[in-house]
Tab-separated table of C-alpha atoms in Angstrom:
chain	number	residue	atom	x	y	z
D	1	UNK	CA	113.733	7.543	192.583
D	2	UNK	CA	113.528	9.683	195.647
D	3	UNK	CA	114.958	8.278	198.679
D	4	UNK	CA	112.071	8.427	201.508
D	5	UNK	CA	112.636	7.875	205.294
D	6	UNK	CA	109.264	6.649	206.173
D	7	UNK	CA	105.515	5.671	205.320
D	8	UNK	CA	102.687	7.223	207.424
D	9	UNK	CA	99.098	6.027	208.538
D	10	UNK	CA	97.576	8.778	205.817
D	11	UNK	CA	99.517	7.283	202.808
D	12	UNK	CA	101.844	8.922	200.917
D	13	UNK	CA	100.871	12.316	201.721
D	14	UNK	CA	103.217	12.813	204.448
D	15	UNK	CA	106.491	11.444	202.875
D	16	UNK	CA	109.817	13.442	204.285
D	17	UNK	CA	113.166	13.384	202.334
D	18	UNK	CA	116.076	11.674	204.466
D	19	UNK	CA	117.799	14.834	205.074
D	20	UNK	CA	114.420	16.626	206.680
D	21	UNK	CA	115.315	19.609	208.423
D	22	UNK	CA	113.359	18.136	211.277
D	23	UNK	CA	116.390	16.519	212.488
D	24	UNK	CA	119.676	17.439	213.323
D	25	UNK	CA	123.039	15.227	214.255
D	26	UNK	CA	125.401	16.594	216.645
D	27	UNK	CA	128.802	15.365	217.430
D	28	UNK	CA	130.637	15.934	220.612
D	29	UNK	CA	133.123	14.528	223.393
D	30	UNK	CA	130.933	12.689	225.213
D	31	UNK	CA	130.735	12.172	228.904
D	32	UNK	CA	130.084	14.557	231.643
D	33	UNK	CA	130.670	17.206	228.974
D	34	UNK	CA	127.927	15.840	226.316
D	35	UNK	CA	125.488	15.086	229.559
D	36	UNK	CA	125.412	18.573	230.157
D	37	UNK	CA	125.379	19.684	226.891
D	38	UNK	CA	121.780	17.171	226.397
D	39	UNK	CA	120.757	18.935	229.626
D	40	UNK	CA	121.466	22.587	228.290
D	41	UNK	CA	121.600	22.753	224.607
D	42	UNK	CA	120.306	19.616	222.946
D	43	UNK	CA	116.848	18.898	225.001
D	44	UNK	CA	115.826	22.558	225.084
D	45	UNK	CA	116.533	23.221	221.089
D	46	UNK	CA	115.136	19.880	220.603
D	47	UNK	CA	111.722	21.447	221.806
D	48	UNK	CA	111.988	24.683	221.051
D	49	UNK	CA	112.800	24.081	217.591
D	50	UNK	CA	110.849	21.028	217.171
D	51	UNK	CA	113.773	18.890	216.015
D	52	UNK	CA	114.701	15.565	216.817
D	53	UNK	CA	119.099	15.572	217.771
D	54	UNK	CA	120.377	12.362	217.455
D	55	UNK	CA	124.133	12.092	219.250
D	56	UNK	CA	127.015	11.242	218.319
D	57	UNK	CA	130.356	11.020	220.052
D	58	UNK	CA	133.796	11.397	219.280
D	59	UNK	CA	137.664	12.530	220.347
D	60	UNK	CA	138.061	15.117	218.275
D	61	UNK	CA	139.593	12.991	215.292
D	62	UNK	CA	140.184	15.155	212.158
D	63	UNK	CA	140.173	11.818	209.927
D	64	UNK	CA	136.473	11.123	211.090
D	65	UNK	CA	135.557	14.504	209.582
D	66	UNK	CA	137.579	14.429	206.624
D	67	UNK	CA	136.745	11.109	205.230
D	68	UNK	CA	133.260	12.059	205.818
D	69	UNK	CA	134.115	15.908	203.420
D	70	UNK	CA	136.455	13.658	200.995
D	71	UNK	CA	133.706	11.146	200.537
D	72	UNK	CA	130.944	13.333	200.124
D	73	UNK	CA	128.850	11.496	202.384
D	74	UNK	CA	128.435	14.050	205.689
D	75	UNK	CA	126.001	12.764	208.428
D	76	UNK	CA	127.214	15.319	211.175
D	77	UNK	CA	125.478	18.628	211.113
D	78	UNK	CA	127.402	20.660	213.438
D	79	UNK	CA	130.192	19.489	215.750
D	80	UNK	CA	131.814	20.443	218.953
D	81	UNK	CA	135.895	19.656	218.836
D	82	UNK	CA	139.067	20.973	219.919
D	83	UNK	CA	139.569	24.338	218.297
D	84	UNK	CA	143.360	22.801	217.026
D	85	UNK	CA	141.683	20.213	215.350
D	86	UNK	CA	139.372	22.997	213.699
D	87	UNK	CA	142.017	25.079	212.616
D	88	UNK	CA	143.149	22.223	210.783
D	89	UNK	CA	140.346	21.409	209.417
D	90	UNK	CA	139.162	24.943	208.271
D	91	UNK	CA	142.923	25.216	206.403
D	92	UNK	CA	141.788	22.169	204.614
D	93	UNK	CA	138.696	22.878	203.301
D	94	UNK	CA	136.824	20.666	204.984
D	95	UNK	CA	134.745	23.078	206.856
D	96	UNK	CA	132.086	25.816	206.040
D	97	UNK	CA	132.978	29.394	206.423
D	98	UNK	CA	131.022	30.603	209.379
D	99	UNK	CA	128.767	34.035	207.999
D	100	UNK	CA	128.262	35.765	211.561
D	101	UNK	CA	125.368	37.759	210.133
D	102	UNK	CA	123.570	34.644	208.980
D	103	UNK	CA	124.391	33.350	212.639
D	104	UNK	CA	122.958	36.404	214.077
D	105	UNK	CA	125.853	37.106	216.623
D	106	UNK	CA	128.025	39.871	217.085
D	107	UNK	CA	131.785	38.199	216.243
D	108	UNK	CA	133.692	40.739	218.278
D	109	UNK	CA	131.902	39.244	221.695
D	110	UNK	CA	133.345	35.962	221.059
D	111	UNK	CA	136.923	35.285	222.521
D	112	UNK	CA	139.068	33.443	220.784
D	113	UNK	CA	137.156	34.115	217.011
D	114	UNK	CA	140.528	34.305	214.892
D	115	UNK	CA	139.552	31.369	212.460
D	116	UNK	CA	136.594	31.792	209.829
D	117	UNK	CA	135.385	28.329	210.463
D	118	UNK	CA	134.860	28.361	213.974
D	119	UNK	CA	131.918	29.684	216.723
D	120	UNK	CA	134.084	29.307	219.924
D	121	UNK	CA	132.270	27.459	222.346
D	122	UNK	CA	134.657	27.402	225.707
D	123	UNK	CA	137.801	27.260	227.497
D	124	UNK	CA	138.979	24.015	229.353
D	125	UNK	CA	141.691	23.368	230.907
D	126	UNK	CA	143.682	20.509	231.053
D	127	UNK	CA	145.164	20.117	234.365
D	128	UNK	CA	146.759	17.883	237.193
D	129	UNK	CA	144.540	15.915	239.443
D	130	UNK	CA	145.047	13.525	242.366
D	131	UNK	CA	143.058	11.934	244.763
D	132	UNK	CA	143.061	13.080	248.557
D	133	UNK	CA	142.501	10.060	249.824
D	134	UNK	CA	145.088	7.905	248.611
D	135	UNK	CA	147.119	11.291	248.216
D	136	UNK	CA	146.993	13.397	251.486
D	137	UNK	CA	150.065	15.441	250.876
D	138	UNK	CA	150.185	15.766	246.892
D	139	UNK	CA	151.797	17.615	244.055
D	140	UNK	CA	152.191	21.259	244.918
D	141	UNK	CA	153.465	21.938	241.099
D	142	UNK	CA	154.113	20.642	237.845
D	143	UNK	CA	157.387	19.324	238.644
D	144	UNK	CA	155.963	16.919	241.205
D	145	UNK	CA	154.561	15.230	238.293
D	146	UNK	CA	157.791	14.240	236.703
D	147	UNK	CA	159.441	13.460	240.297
D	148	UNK	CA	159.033	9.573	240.442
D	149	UNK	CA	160.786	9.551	243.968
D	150	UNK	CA	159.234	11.894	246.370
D	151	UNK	CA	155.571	10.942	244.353
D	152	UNK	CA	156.173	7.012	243.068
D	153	UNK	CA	153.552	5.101	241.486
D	154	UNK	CA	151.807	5.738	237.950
D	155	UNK	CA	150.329	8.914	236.474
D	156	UNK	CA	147.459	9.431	233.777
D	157	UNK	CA	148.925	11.343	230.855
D	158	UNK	CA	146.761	12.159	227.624
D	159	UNK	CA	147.898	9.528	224.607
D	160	UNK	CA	148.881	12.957	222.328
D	161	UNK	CA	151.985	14.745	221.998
D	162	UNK	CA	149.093	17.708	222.333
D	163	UNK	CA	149.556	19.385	226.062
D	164	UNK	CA	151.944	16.942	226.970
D	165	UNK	CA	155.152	18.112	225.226
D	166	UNK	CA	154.360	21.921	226.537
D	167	UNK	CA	154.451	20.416	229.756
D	168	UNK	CA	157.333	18.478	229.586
D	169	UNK	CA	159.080	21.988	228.571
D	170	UNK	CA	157.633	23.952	231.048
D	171	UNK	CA	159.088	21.065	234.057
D	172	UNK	CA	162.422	21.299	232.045
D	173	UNK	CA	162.632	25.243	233.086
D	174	UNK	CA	161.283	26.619	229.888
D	175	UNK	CA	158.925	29.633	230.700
D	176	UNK	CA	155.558	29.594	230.124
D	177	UNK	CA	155.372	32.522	227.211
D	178	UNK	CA	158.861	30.701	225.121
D	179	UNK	CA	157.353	27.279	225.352
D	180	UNK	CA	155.936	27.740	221.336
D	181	UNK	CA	159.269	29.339	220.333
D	182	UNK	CA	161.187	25.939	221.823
D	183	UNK	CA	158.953	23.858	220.840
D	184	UNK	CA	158.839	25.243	217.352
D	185	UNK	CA	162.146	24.017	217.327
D	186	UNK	CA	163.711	20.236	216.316
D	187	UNK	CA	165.971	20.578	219.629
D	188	UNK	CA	163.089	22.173	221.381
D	189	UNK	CA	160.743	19.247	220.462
D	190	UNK	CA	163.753	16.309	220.872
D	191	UNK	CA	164.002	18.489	224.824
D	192	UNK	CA	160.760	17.278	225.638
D	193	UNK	CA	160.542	13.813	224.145
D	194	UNK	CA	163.683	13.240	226.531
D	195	UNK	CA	161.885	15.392	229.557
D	196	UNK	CA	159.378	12.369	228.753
D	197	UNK	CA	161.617	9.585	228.934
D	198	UNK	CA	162.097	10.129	232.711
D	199	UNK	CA	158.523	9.009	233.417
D	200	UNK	CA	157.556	6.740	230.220
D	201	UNK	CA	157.645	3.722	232.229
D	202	UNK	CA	155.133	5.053	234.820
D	203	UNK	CA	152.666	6.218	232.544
D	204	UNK	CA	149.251	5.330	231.876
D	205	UNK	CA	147.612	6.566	228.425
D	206	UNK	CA	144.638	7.768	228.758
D	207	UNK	CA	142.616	8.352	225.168
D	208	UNK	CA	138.995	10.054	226.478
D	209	UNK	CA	137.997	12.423	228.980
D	210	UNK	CA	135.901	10.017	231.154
D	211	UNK	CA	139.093	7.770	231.445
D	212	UNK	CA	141.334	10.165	233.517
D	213	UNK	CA	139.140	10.607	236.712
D	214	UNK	CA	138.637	6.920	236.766
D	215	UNK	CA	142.149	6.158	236.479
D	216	UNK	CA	142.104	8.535	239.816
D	217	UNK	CA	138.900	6.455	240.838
D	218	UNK	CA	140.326	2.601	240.777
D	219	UNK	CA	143.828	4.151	242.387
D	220	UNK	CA	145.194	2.744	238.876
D	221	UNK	CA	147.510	6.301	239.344
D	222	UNK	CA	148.493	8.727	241.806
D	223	UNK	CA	148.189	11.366	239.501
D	224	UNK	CA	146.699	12.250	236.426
D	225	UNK	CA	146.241	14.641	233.652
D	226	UNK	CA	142.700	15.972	233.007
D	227	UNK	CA	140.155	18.097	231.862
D	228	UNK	CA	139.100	20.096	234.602
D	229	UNK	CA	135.188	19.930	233.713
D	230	UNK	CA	135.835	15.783	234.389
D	231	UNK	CA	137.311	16.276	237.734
D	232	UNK	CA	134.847	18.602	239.270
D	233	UNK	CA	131.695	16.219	237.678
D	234	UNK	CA	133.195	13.511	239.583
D	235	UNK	CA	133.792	15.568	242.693
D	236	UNK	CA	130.501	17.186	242.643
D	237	UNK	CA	128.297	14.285	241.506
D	238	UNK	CA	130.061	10.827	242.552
D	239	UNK	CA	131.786	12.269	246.149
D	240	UNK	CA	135.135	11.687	244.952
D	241	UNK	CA	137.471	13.939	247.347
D	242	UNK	CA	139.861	14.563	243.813
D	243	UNK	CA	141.737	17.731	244.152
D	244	UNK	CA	143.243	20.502	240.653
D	245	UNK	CA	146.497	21.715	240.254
D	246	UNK	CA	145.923	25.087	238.546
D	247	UNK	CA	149.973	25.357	237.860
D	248	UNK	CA	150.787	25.715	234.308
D	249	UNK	CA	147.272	25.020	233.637
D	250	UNK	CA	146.760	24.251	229.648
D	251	UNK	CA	143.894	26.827	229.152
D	252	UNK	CA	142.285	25.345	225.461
D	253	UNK	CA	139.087	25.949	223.496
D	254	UNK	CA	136.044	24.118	222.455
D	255	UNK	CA	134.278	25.663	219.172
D	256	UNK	CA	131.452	24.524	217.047
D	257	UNK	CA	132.174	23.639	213.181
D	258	UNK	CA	130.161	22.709	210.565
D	259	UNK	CA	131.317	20.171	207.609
D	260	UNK	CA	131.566	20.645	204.219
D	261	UNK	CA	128.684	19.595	202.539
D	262	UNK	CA	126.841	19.041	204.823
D	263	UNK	CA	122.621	18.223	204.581
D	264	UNK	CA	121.392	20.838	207.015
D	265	UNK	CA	123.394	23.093	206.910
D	266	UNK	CA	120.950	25.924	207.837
D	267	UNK	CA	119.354	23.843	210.699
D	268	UNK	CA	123.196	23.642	212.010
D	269	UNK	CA	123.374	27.362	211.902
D	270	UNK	CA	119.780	28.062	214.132
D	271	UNK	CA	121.303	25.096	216.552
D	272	UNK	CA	124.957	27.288	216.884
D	273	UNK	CA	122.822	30.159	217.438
D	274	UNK	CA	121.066	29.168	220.250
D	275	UNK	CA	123.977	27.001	222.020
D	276	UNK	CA	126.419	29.858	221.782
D	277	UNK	CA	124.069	32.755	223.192
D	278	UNK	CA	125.206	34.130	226.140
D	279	UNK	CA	122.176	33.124	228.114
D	280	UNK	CA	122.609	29.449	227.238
D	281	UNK	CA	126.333	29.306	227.542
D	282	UNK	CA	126.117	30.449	231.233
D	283	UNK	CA	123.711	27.609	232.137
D	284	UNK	CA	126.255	25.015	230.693
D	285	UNK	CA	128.424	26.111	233.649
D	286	UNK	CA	125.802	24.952	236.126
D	287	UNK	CA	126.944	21.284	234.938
D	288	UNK	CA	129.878	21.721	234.196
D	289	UNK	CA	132.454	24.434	234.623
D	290	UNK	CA	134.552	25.392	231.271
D	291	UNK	CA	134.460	29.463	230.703
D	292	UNK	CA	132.334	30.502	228.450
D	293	UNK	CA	133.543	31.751	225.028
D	294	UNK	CA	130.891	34.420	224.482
D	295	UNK	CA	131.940	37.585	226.944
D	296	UNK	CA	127.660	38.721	227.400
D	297	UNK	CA	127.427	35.019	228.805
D	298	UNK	CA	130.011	35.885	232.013
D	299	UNK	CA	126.896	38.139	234.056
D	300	UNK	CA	124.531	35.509	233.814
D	301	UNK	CA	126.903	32.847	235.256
D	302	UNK	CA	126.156	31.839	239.172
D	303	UNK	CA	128.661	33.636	241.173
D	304	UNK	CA	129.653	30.169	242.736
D	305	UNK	CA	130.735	28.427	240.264
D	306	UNK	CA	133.049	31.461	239.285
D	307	UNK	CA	135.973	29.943	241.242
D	308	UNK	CA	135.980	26.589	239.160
D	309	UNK	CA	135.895	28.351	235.785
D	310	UNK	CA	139.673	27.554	234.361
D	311	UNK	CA	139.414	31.391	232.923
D	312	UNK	CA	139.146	32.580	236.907
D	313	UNK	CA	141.934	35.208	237.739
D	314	UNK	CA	143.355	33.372	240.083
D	315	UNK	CA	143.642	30.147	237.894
D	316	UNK	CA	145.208	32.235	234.751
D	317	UNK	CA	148.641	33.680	236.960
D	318	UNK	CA	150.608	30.839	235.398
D	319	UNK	CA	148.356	29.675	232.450
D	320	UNK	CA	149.471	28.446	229.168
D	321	UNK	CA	147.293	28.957	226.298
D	322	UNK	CA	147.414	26.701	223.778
D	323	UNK	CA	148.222	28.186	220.584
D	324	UNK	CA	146.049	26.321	218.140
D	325	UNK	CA	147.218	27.836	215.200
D	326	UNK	CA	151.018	26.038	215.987
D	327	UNK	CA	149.229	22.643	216.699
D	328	UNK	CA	146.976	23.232	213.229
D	329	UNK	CA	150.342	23.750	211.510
D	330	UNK	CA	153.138	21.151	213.046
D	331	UNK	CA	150.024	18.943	214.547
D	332	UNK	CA	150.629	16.088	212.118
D	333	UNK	CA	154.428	16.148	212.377
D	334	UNK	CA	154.303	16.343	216.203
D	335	UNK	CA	152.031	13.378	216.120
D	336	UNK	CA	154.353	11.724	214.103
D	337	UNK	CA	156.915	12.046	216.364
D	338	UNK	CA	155.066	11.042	219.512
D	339	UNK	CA	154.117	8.319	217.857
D	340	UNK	CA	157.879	6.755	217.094
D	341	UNK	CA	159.070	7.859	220.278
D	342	UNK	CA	155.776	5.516	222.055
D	343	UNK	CA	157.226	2.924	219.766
D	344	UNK	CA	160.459	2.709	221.093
């Protein structure tokens, strides 16, 4: 018996399969970075395809997206995570090989399009933030952030070994271009863990983006790791006087992904398509300011919000880039790891 999602005035005339192609589900991080995604990508598709998105929100979980490929039983048609997360996906199997010519875009404009299973969306950056005014005079580098003296108090850290153990090298004295070479490393990855240990006590675990400026907000910390996109939403559109540290800046990426399996899965290529255009990338940094991963999008981006972009020249003198292929490989061991060391 065919499964049928709905009866009509007319009869049965007008009966639709459950997995119509008039209706897509996305997946994203929610927050200021989904808001202006609805603004930008999901309300305009929505009407110019003459689709109906429904929303969903996650962290970037791999397990949601497996169990959903292991199971059989896909509901997300496309999906914008963490391109380390994707890496480890697409070495899985649990992802559709992108065809670029069915997509309709030229590959070679895309930074950052080393993995088959991935449209590169953007760069963001996580980096450290404070708040002016309960901070007049704060960090001036990374270090400050592991200095518990001149800077006391509590600090916002991410609740993943993923950004923080690079940092915890990089405050140790590790330069920025040998931190995947020490941290490839047992003694490398036992160095940070004890880098760590000096300010476990004063940390607060964040676990979503919209957490870390409100730590900053309620004065729960002095200082904070973030996603720069967060910060500058909460500067821009609640008057928060919150101020970025662009040292040792973790520059990551954003890409689209499509499950295995999934319904629609040629409705989720036209929605990729349009998101990842040039045109449409650049308006995304109207809302919200993470570089855009398609190079044609750069001259149609509003020279003012240049600056904020984490891929700025100024911001990139003493980047780190995270190597997602490292974190797609040692991810679940690191985790591991982190996780005993939180338990102790």
């Amino acid at each position: 018996m065919l499964l049928l999602t709905c009866l009509t005035a007319g009869g049965l005339g007008s009966l639709k399969p459950v997995f119509a192609d008039d209706q897509l589900t996305i997946a994203s991080f929610g927050g200021a970075y989904q808001a202006a995604q609805r603004k930008v990508y999901f309300e305009p598709y929505a009407k110019k395809a003459g689709v109906k998105i429904s929303e969903e929100e996650f962290n970037s979980e791999t397990s949601k997206i497996r169990a959903m490929v292991e199971s059989k039983s896909v509901s997300w048609d496309a999906v914008d995570m963490d391109a380390v997360g994707g890496e480890q996906l697409c070495a899985e199997g649990a992802l559709e090989t992108i065809d670029w010519k069915r997509l309709g875009l030229d590959r070679s404009r895309f930074t950052g399009a080393d993995n088959d299973c991935v449209v590169p969306a953007d760069f963001y950056a996580t980096v450290l933030a404070y708040d002016k005014d309960k901070l007049p005079n704060g960090p001036k580098n990374l270090n400050d952030l592991f200095d518990t003296q001149k800077f006391p108090g509590k600090r916002g850290l991410y609740k993943s070994p993923f950004g923080n153990l690079e940092w915890a090298l990089i405050a140790d004295g590790v330069a920025v271009k040998d931190v995947y070479k020490v941290l490839g490393t047992s003694a490398g990855v036992d160095r940070a863990l004890k880098k760590l240990d000096t300010i476990k006590k004063d940390v607060v675990w964040w676990q979503t983006g919209a957490q870390a400026p409100q730590l900053l907000a309620d004065g729960q910390v002095v200082m904070t790791s973030a996603w720069n996109g967060r910060i500058y939403d909460a500067v821009k559109n609640s008057g928060k006087h919150f101020e970025i540290l662009w040292d040792a800046q973790e520059l990551g990426m954003n890409v689209w992904v499509i499950p295995k399996g999934g319904p629609r899965v040629d409705a989720a290529y036209k929605f990729i398509a349009f998101v990842t255009s040039g045109s449409v990338q650049a308006d995304q940094t109207r809302y919200i300011p993470y570089g855009p991963a398609n190079r044609d999008a750069i001259a149609h981006v509003d020279p003012a919000v240049l600056p904020h972009l984490p891929t700025a020249p100024d911001h990139m003198t003493h980047a780190l880039l995270i190597d997602a292929a490292f974190w797609g490989e040692r991810g679940d061991e690191l985790r591991q790891r982190f996780t005993a060391w939180l338990a102790k």
